[in-house]
């Protein structure tokens, strides 16, 4: 989009406007309009709101290898999806929600990671002790509050490493423990 490297990431990773979007306080259109106006003010580069929305949608594409891994985990473990996301997200229509026993979406509960309350809500819904839960996330700042509650955490870097770690944790066992 012609912006300096990392600028868009700053909007999508923890910016106050993104937090408002992920807790359904503003709409996607309001967020994208803010990004366009703010980025132009900061860089002089004019963004087309449709091009920005299209670029953001590319991040919503499912990784088939990860879907298969979640299918494997679900055979022997309770699975939960704890997501910071947007009420109007395009991925919802085709997302395999059936792979998760529990879904907690920030835009539906009005809380988002790393707020400790959303992890407490996860434990409440799972009805499991924190020590028996493993939370996986690709952002270190989302892991610390979970760990503070006694939840085992794994920093996601790639699917192969995650598969190995889940195997070590026994989450890929063939015998159901649901």
JSON list of C-alpha atoms in Angstrom, two decimals:
[
{"chain": "A", "resi": 1, "resn": "UNK", "atom": "CA", "xyz": [0.00, 0.00, 0.00]},
{"chain": "A", "resi": 2, "resn": "UNK", "atom": "CA", "xyz": [3.07, 2.23, -0.16]},
{"chain": "A", "resi": 3, "resn": "UNK", "atom": "CA", "xyz": [3.41, 2.72, 3.59]},
{"chain": "A", "resi": 4, "resn": "UNK", "atom": "CA", "xyz": [6.58, 2.43, 5.66]},
{"chain": "A", "resi": 5, "resn": "UNK", "atom": "CA", "xyz": [7.28, -1.09, 6.89]},
{"chain": "A", "resi": 6, "resn": "UNK", "atom": "CA", "xyz": [5.55, -1.87, 10.18]},
{"chain": "A", "resi": 7, "resn": "UNK", "atom": "CA", "xyz": [3.11, 1.04, 10.10]},
{"chain": "A", "resi": 8, "resn": "UNK", "atom": "CA", "xyz": [0.02, -1.08, 9.43]},
{"chain": "A", "resi": 9, "resn": "UNK", "atom": "CA", "xyz": [1.10, -3.65, 11.98]},
{"chain": "A", "resi": 10, "resn": "UNK", "atom": "CA", "xyz": [1.00, -0.88, 14.56]},
{"chain": "A", "resi": 11, "resn": "UNK", "atom": "CA", "xyz": [-2.67, -0.31, 13.83]},
{"chain": "A", "resi": 12, "resn": "UNK", "atom": "CA", "xyz": [-3.64, -3.98, 13.80]},
{"chain": "A", "resi": 13, "resn": "UNK", "atom": "CA", "xyz": [-1.58, -5.06, 16.83]},
{"chain": "A", "resi": 14, "resn": "UNK", "atom": "CA", "xyz": [-2.76, -3.32, 19.96]},
{"chain": "A", "resi": 15, "resn": "UNK", "atom": "CA", "xyz": [-3.65, 0.18, 18.75]},
{"chain": "A", "resi": 16, "resn": "UNK", "atom": "CA", "xyz": [-6.46, 1.70, 20.87]},
{"chain": "A", "resi": 17, "resn": "UNK", "atom": "CA", "xyz": [-8.70, 1.90, 17.79]},
{"chain": "A", "resi": 18, "resn": "UNK", "atom": "CA", "xyz": [-8.14, -1.82, 17.13]},
{"chain": "A", "resi": 19, "resn": "UNK", "atom": "CA", "xyz": [-9.01, -2.61, 20.73]},
{"chain": "A", "resi": 20, "resn": "UNK", "atom": "CA", "xyz": [-12.26, -0.71, 20.22]},
{"chain": "A", "resi": 21, "resn": "UNK", "atom": "CA", "xyz": [-12.96, -2.63, 17.01]},
{"chain": "A", "resi": 22, "resn": "UNK", "atom": "CA", "xyz": [-12.25, -6.00, 18.64]},
{"chain": "A", "resi": 23, "resn": "UNK", "atom": "CA", "xyz": [-14.68, -5.25, 21.46]},
{"chain": "A", "resi": 24, "resn": "UNK", "atom": "CA", "xyz": [-17.42, -4.04, 19.06]},
{"chain": "A", "resi": 25, "resn": "UNK", "atom": "CA", "xyz": [-17.23, -0.41, 20.19]},
{"chain": "A", "resi": 26, "resn": "UNK", "atom": "CA", "xyz": [-16.61, 0.75, 16.60]},
{"chain": "A", "resi": 27, "resn": "UNK", "atom": "CA", "xyz": [-17.29, -0.82, 13.19]},
{"chain": "A", "resi": 28, "resn": "UNK", "atom": "CA", "xyz": [-14.75, -2.09, 10.68]},
{"chain": "A", "resi": 29, "resn": "UNK", "atom": "CA", "xyz": [-15.56, 0.83, 8.43]},
{"chain": "A", "resi": 30, "resn": "UNK", "atom": "CA", "xyz": [-14.86, 3.30, 11.25]},
{"chain": "A", "resi": 31, "resn": "UNK", "atom": "CA", "xyz": [-11.56, 1.56, 11.98]},
{"chain": "A", "resi": 32, "resn": "UNK", "atom": "CA", "xyz": [-10.43, 1.48, 8.35]},
{"chain": "A", "resi": 33, "resn": "UNK", "atom": "CA", "xyz": [-11.42, 5.14, 7.90]},
{"chain": "A", "resi": 34, "resn": "UNK", "atom": "CA", "xyz": [-9.36, 6.05, 10.97]},
{"chain": "A", "resi": 35, "resn": "UNK", "atom": "CA", "xyz": [-6.34, 4.13, 9.63]},
{"chain": "A", "resi": 36, "resn": "UNK", "atom": "CA", "xyz": [-6.61, 5.82, 6.23]},
{"chain": "A", "resi": 37, "resn": "UNK", "atom": "CA", "xyz": [-6.85, 9.31, 7.72]},
{"chain": "A", "resi": 38, "resn": "UNK", "atom": "CA", "xyz": [-4.17, 8.75, 10.37]},
{"chain": "A", "resi": 39, "resn": "UNK", "atom": "CA", "xyz": [-1.70, 7.05, 8.02]},
{"chain": "A", "resi": 40, "resn": "UNK", "atom": "CA", "xyz": [-2.07, 9.84, 5.48]},
{"chain": "A", "resi": 41, "resn": "UNK", "atom": "CA", "xyz": [-1.52, 12.47, 8.18]},
{"chain": "A", "resi": 42, "resn": "UNK", "atom": "CA", "xyz": [1.60, 10.64, 9.37]},
{"chain": "A", "resi": 43, "resn": "UNK", "atom": "CA", "xyz": [3.13, 9.71, 6.02]},
{"chain": "A", "resi": 44, "resn": "UNK", "atom": "CA", "xyz": [1.51, 11.84, 3.32]},
{"chain": "A", "resi": 45, "resn": "UNK", "atom": "CA", "xyz": [0.43, 8.64, 1.55]},
{"chain": "A", "resi": 46, "resn": "UNK", "atom": "CA", "xyz": [-3.25, 8.49, 0.69]},
{"chain": "A", "resi": 47, "resn": "UNK", "atom": "CA", "xyz": [-4.86, 5.08, 1.26]},
{"chain": "A", "resi": 48, "resn": "UNK", "atom": "CA", "xyz": [-7.92, 3.75, -0.47]},
{"chain": "A", "resi": 49, "resn": "UNK", "atom": "CA", "xyz": [-10.23, 2.29, 2.18]},
{"chain": "A", "resi": 50, "resn": "UNK", "atom": "CA", "xyz": [-11.21, -0.61, -0.12]},
{"chain": "A", "resi": 51, "resn": "UNK", "atom": "CA", "xyz": [-7.55, -1.50, -0.78]},
{"chain": "A", "resi": 52, "resn": "UNK", "atom": "CA", "xyz": [-6.88, -1.43, 2.96]},
{"chain": "A", "resi": 53, "resn": "UNK", "atom": "CA", "xyz": [-9.88, -3.71, 3.66]},
{"chain": "A", "resi": 54, "resn": "UNK", "atom": "CA", "xyz": [-8.75, -6.11, 0.92]},
{"chain": "A", "resi": 55, "resn": "UNK", "atom": "CA", "xyz": [-5.22, -6.24, 2.35]},
{"chain": "A", "resi": 56, "resn": "UNK", "atom": "CA", "xyz": [-6.62, -6.89, 5.84]},
{"chain": "A", "resi": 57, "resn": "UNK", "atom": "CA", "xyz": [-8.83, -9.70, 4.51]},
{"chain": "A", "resi": 58, "resn": "UNK", "atom": "CA", "xyz": [-5.76, -11.60, 3.29]},
{"chain": "A", "resi": 59, "resn": "UNK", "atom": "CA", "xyz": [-4.89, -12.13, 6.95]},
{"chain": "A", "resi": 60, "resn": "UNK", "atom": "CA", "xyz": [-8.18, -13.98, 7.40]},
{"chain": "A", "resi": 61, "resn": "UNK", "atom": "CA", "xyz": [-7.25, -16.91, 5.15]},
{"chain": "A", "resi": 62, "resn": "UNK", "atom": "CA", "xyz": [-7.26, -20.26, 6.94]},
{"chain": "A", "resi": 63, "resn": "UNK", "atom": "CA", "xyz": [-4.07, -22.29, 7.16]},
{"chain": "A", "resi": 64, "resn": "UNK", "atom": "CA", "xyz": [-5.11, -25.85, 6.19]},
{"chain": "A", "resi": 65, "resn": "UNK", "atom": "CA", "xyz": [-2.17, -27.37, 8.10]},
{"chain": "A", "resi": 66, "resn": "UNK", "atom": "CA", "xyz": [-3.30, -25.61, 11.27]},
{"chain": "A", "resi": 67, "resn": "UNK", "atom": "CA", "xyz": [-6.92, -26.71, 10.73]},
{"chain": "A", "resi": 68, "resn": "UNK", "atom": "CA", "xyz": [-5.72, -30.32, 10.46]},
{"chain": "A", "resi": 69, "resn": "UNK", "atom": "CA", "xyz": [-3.69, -29.93, 13.65]},
{"chain": "A", "resi": 70, "resn": "UNK", "atom": "CA", "xyz": [-6.70, -28.60, 15.56]},
{"chain": "A", "resi": 71, "resn": "UNK", "atom": "CA", "xyz": [-8.73, -31.57, 14.24]},
{"chain": "A", "resi": 72, "resn": "UNK", "atom": "CA", "xyz": [-6.10, -33.90, 15.71]},
{"chain": "A", "resi": 73, "resn": "UNK", "atom": "CA", "xyz": [-6.08, -32.11, 19.06]},
{"chain": "A", "resi": 74, "resn": "UNK", "atom": "CA", "xyz": [-9.87, -32.20, 19.26]},
{"chain": "A", "resi": 75, "resn": "UNK", "atom": "CA", "xyz": [-9.84, -36.01, 19.05]},
{"chain": "A", "resi": 76, "resn": "UNK", "atom": "CA", "xyz": [-8.28, -36.24, 22.52]},
{"chain": "A", "resi": 77, "resn": "UNK", "atom": "CA", "xyz": [-8.70, -32.86, 24.19]},
{"chain": "A", "resi": 78, "resn": "UNK", "atom": "CA", "xyz": [-11.21, -30.12, 24.87]},
{"chain": "A", "resi": 79, "resn": "UNK", "atom": "CA", "xyz": [-10.55, -27.32, 22.42]},
{"chain": "A", "resi": 80, "resn": "UNK", "atom": "CA", "xyz": [-11.32, -23.64, 22.85]},
{"chain": "A", "resi": 81, "resn": "UNK", "atom": "CA", "xyz": [-10.90, -20.63, 20.62]},
{"chain": "A", "resi": 82, "resn": "UNK", "atom": "CA", "xyz": [-10.06, -17.40, 22.45]},
{"chain": "A", "resi": 83, "resn": "UNK", "atom": "CA", "xyz": [-9.87, -14.73, 19.77]},
{"chain": "A", "resi": 84, "resn": "UNK", "atom": "CA", "xyz": [-9.50, -11.00, 19.54]},
{"chain": "A", "resi": 85, "resn": "UNK", "atom": "CA", "xyz": [-11.62, -10.37, 16.53]},
{"chain": "A", "resi": 86, "resn": "UNK", "atom": "CA", "xyz": [-14.05, -8.20, 14.69]},
{"chain": "A", "resi": 87, "resn": "UNK", "atom": "CA", "xyz": [-17.83, -8.64, 14.64]},
{"chain": "A", "resi": 88, "resn": "UNK", "atom": "CA", "xyz": [-17.96, -8.13, 10.85]},
{"chain": "A", "resi": 89, "resn": "UNK", "atom": "CA", "xyz": [-14.97, -10.37, 10.07]},
{"chain": "A", "resi": 90, "resn": "UNK", "atom": "CA", "xyz": [-15.35, -12.09, 6.74]},
{"chain": "A", "resi": 91, "resn": "UNK", "atom": "CA", "xyz": [-13.80, -15.34, 7.99]},
{"chain": "A", "resi": 92, "resn": "UNK", "atom": "CA", "xyz": [-16.85, -16.18, 10.12]},
{"chain": "A", "resi": 93, "resn": "UNK", "atom": "CA", "xyz": [-18.88, -17.56, 7.21]},
{"chain": "A", "resi": 94, "resn": "UNK", "atom": "CA", "xyz": [-16.38, -20.30, 6.39]},
{"chain": "A", "resi": 95, "resn": "UNK", "atom": "CA", "xyz": [-14.60, -20.81, 9.71]},
{"chain": "A", "resi": 96, "resn": "UNK", "atom": "CA", "xyz": [-14.74, -24.38, 11.14]},
{"chain": "A", "resi": 97, "resn": "UNK", "atom": "CA", "xyz": [-16.23, -23.45, 14.52]},
{"chain": "A", "resi": 98, "resn": "UNK", "atom": "CA", "xyz": [-17.15, -27.11, 15.00]},
{"chain": "A", "resi": 99, "resn": "UNK", "atom": "CA", "xyz": [-13.48, -27.78, 15.80]},
{"chain": "A", "resi": 100, "resn": "UNK", "atom": "CA", "xyz": [-13.90, -25.92, 19.08]},
{"chain": "A", "resi": 101, "resn": "UNK", "atom": "CA", "xyz": [-15.91, -26.96, 22.11]},
{"chain": "A", "resi": 102, "resn": "UNK", "atom": "CA", "xyz": [-15.81, -23.39, 23.40]},
{"chain": "A", "resi": 103, "resn": "UNK", "atom": "CA", "xyz": [-15.53, -20.12, 21.48]},
{"chain": "A", "resi": 104, "resn": "UNK", "atom": "CA", "xyz": [-14.84, -16.82, 23.20]},
{"chain": "A", "resi": 105, "resn": "UNK", "atom": "CA", "xyz": [-14.77, -13.91, 20.77]},
{"chain": "A", "resi": 106, "resn": "UNK", "atom": "CA", "xyz": [-13.68, -10.49, 22.01]},
{"chain": "A", "resi": 107, "resn": "UNK", "atom": "CA", "xyz": [-16.30, -8.73, 19.88]},
{"chain": "A", "resi": 108, "resn": "UNK", "atom": "CA", "xyz": [-19.04, -10.76, 21.57]},
{"chain": "A", "resi": 109, "resn": "UNK", "atom": "CA", "xyz": [-17.88, -10.60, 25.20]},
{"chain": "A", "resi": 110, "resn": "UNK", "atom": "CA", "xyz": [-16.51, -7.04, 25.19]},
{"chain": "A", "resi": 111, "resn": "UNK", "atom": "CA", "xyz": [-13.11, -8.17, 26.51]},
{"chain": "A", "resi": 112, "resn": "UNK", "atom": "CA", "xyz": [-9.92, -8.89, 24.63]},
{"chain": "A", "resi": 113, "resn": "UNK", "atom": "CA", "xyz": [-6.55, -10.45, 25.22]},
{"chain": "A", "resi": 114, "resn": "UNK", "atom": "CA", "xyz": [-4.45, -9.56, 27.21]},
{"chain": "A", "resi": 115, "resn": "UNK", "atom": "CA", "xyz": [-7.14, -8.50, 29.72]},
{"chain": "A", "resi": 116, "resn": "UNK", "atom": "CA", "xyz": [-6.92, -11.14, 32.53]},
{"chain": "A", "resi": 117, "resn": "UNK", "atom": "CA", "xyz": [-10.73, -11.25, 32.73]},
{"chain": "A", "resi": 118, "resn": "UNK", "atom": "CA", "xyz": [-10.99, -12.98, 29.35]},
{"chain": "A", "resi": 119, "resn": "UNK", "atom": "CA", "xyz": [-8.70, -15.79, 30.55]},
{"chain": "A", "resi": 120, "resn": "UNK", "atom": "CA", "xyz": [-10.78, -16.18, 33.70]},
{"chain": "A", "resi": 121, "resn": "UNK", "atom": "CA", "xyz": [-13.86, -16.42, 31.46]},
{"chain": "A", "resi": 122, "resn": "UNK", "atom": "CA", "xyz": [-12.08, -19.12, 29.45]},
{"chain": "A", "resi": 123, "resn": "UNK", "atom": "CA", "xyz": [-11.39, -21.14, 32.61]},
{"chain": "A", "resi": 124, "resn": "UNK", "atom": "CA", "xyz": [-14.99, -20.65, 33.79]},
{"chain": "A", "resi": 125, "resn": "UNK", "atom": "CA", "xyz": [-16.41, -21.95, 30.51]},
{"chain": "A", "resi": 126, "resn": "UNK", "atom": "CA", "xyz": [-13.94, -24.82, 30.27]},
{"chain": "A", "resi": 127, "resn": "UNK", "atom": "CA", "xyz": [-14.63, -25.86, 33.87]},
{"chain": "A", "resi": 128, "resn": "UNK", "atom": "CA", "xyz": [-11.04, -27.03, 34.16]},
{"chain": "A", "resi": 129, "resn": "UNK", "atom": "CA", "xyz": [-8.25, -26.09, 36.55]},
{"chain": "A", "resi": 130, "resn": "UNK", "atom": "CA", "xyz": [-5.79, -23.63, 35.04]},
{"chain": "A", "resi": 131, "resn": "UNK", "atom": "CA", "xyz": [-2.92, -26.10, 35.35]},
{"chain": "A", "resi": 132, "resn": "UNK", "atom": "CA", "xyz": [-4.66, -28.50, 32.94]},
{"chain": "A", "resi": 133, "resn": "UNK", "atom": "CA", "xyz": [-5.15, -25.86, 30.22]},
{"chain": "A", "resi": 134, "resn": "UNK", "atom": "CA", "xyz": [-2.64, -24.91, 27.54]},
{"chain": "A", "resi": 135, "resn": "UNK", "atom": "CA", "xyz": [-3.01, -21.55, 25.85]},
{"chain": "A", "resi": 136, "resn": "UNK", "atom": "CA", "xyz": [-1.30, -20.93, 22.50]},
{"chain": "A", "resi": 137, "resn": "UNK", "atom": "CA", "xyz": [-0.80, -17.48, 21.02]},
{"chain": "A", "resi": 138, "resn": "UNK", "atom": "CA", "xyz": [1.55, -15.77, 18.61]},
{"chain": "A", "resi": 139, "resn": "UNK", "atom": "CA", "xyz": [1.91, -12.63, 20.73]},
{"chain": "A", "resi": 140, "resn": "UNK", "atom": "CA", "xyz": [4.00, -12.82, 23.92]},
{"chain": "A", "resi": 141, "resn": "UNK", "atom": "CA", "xyz": [1.92, -10.09, 25.59]},
{"chain": "A", "resi": 142, "resn": "UNK", "atom": "CA", "xyz": [-1.13, -12.37, 25.37]},
{"chain": "A", "resi": 143, "resn": "UNK", "atom": "CA", "xyz": [0.66, -15.22, 27.16]},
{"chain": "A", "resi": 144, "resn": "UNK", "atom": "CA", "xyz": [1.71, -13.48, 30.37]},
{"chain": "A", "resi": 145, "resn": "UNK", "atom": "CA", "xyz": [-1.79, -12.94, 31.85]},
{"chain": "A", "resi": 146, "resn": "UNK", "atom": "CA", "xyz": [-2.69, -16.57, 31.14]},
{"chain": "A", "resi": 147, "resn": "UNK", "atom": "CA", "xyz": [0.52, -17.78, 32.77]},
{"chain": "A", "resi": 148, "resn": "UNK", "atom": "CA", "xyz": [-0.20, -15.56, 35.80]},
{"chain": "A", "resi": 149, "resn": "UNK", "atom": "CA", "xyz": [-3.43, -17.53, 36.28]},
{"chain": "A", "resi": 150, "resn": "UNK", "atom": "CA", "xyz": [-1.52, -20.83, 36.18]},
{"chain": "A", "resi": 151, "resn": "UNK", "atom": "CA", "xyz": [-2.36, -21.71, 32.57]},
{"chain": "A", "resi": 152, "resn": "UNK", "atom": "CA", "xyz": [0.45, -23.41, 30.62]},
{"chain": "A", "resi": 153, "resn": "UNK", "atom": "CA", "xyz": [1.41, -21.20, 27.67]},
{"chain": "A", "resi": 154, "resn": "UNK", "atom": "CA", "xyz": [3.03, -21.81, 24.29]},
{"chain": "A", "resi": 155, "resn": "UNK", "atom": "CA", "xyz": [4.30, -19.07, 22.01]},
{"chain": "A", "resi": 156, "resn": "UNK", "atom": "CA", "xyz": [3.29, -19.98, 18.46]},
{"chain": "A", "resi": 157, "resn": "UNK", "atom": "CA", "xyz": [6.06, -19.60, 15.91]},
{"chain": "A", "resi": 158, "resn": "UNK", "atom": "CA", "xyz": [5.20, -22.23, 13.29]},
{"chain": "A", "resi": 159, "resn": "UNK", "atom": "CA", "xyz": [2.97, -25.25, 12.89]},
{"chain": "A", "resi": 160, "resn": "UNK", "atom": "CA", "xyz": [5.74, -27.87, 13.00]},
{"chain": "A", "resi": 161, "resn": "UNK", "atom": "CA", "xyz": [7.07, -26.57, 16.33]},
{"chain": "A", "resi": 162, "resn": "UNK", "atom": "CA", "xyz": [3.55, -26.37, 17.73]},
{"chain": "A", "resi": 163, "resn": "UNK", "atom": "CA", "xyz": [2.84, -29.96, 16.65]},
{"chain": "A", "resi": 164, "resn": "UNK", "atom": "CA", "xyz": [5.97, -31.10, 18.49]},
{"chain": "A", "resi": 165, "resn": "UNK", "atom": "CA", "xyz": [5.05, -29.18, 21.65]},
{"chain": "A", "resi": 166, "resn": "UNK", "atom": "CA", "xyz": [1.47, -30.49, 21.60]},
{"chain": "A", "resi": 167, "resn": "UNK", "atom": "CA", "xyz": [2.84, -34.02, 21.25]},
{"chain": "A", "resi": 168, "resn": "UNK", "atom": "CA", "xyz": [5.09, -33.45, 24.28]},
{"chain": "A", "resi": 169, "resn": "UNK", "atom": "CA", "xyz": [2.04, -32.22, 26.23]},
{"chain": "A", "resi": 170, "resn": "UNK", "atom": "CA", "xyz": [0.04, -35.31, 25.28]},
{"chain": "A", "resi": 171, "resn": "UNK", "atom": "CA", "xyz": [-2.55, -33.31, 23.35]},
{"chain": "A", "resi": 172, "resn": "UNK", "atom": "CA", "xyz": [-2.18, -35.49, 20.26]},
{"chain": "A", "resi": 173, "resn": "UNK", "atom": "CA", "xyz": [-2.91, -38.82, 21.98]},
{"chain": "A", "resi": 174, "resn": "UNK", "atom": "CA", "xyz": [-5.10, -41.26, 20.11]},
{"chain": "A", "resi": 175, "resn": "UNK", "atom": "CA", "xyz": [-7.20, -42.19, 23.15]},
{"chain": "A", "resi": 176, "resn": "UNK", "atom": "CA", "xyz": [-9.98, -39.66, 23.83]},
{"chain": "A", "resi": 177, "resn": "UNK", "atom": "CA", "xyz": [-9.83, -37.87, 27.18]},
{"chain": "A", "resi": 178, "resn": "UNK", "atom": "CA", "xyz": [-12.73, -35.53, 26.51]}
]
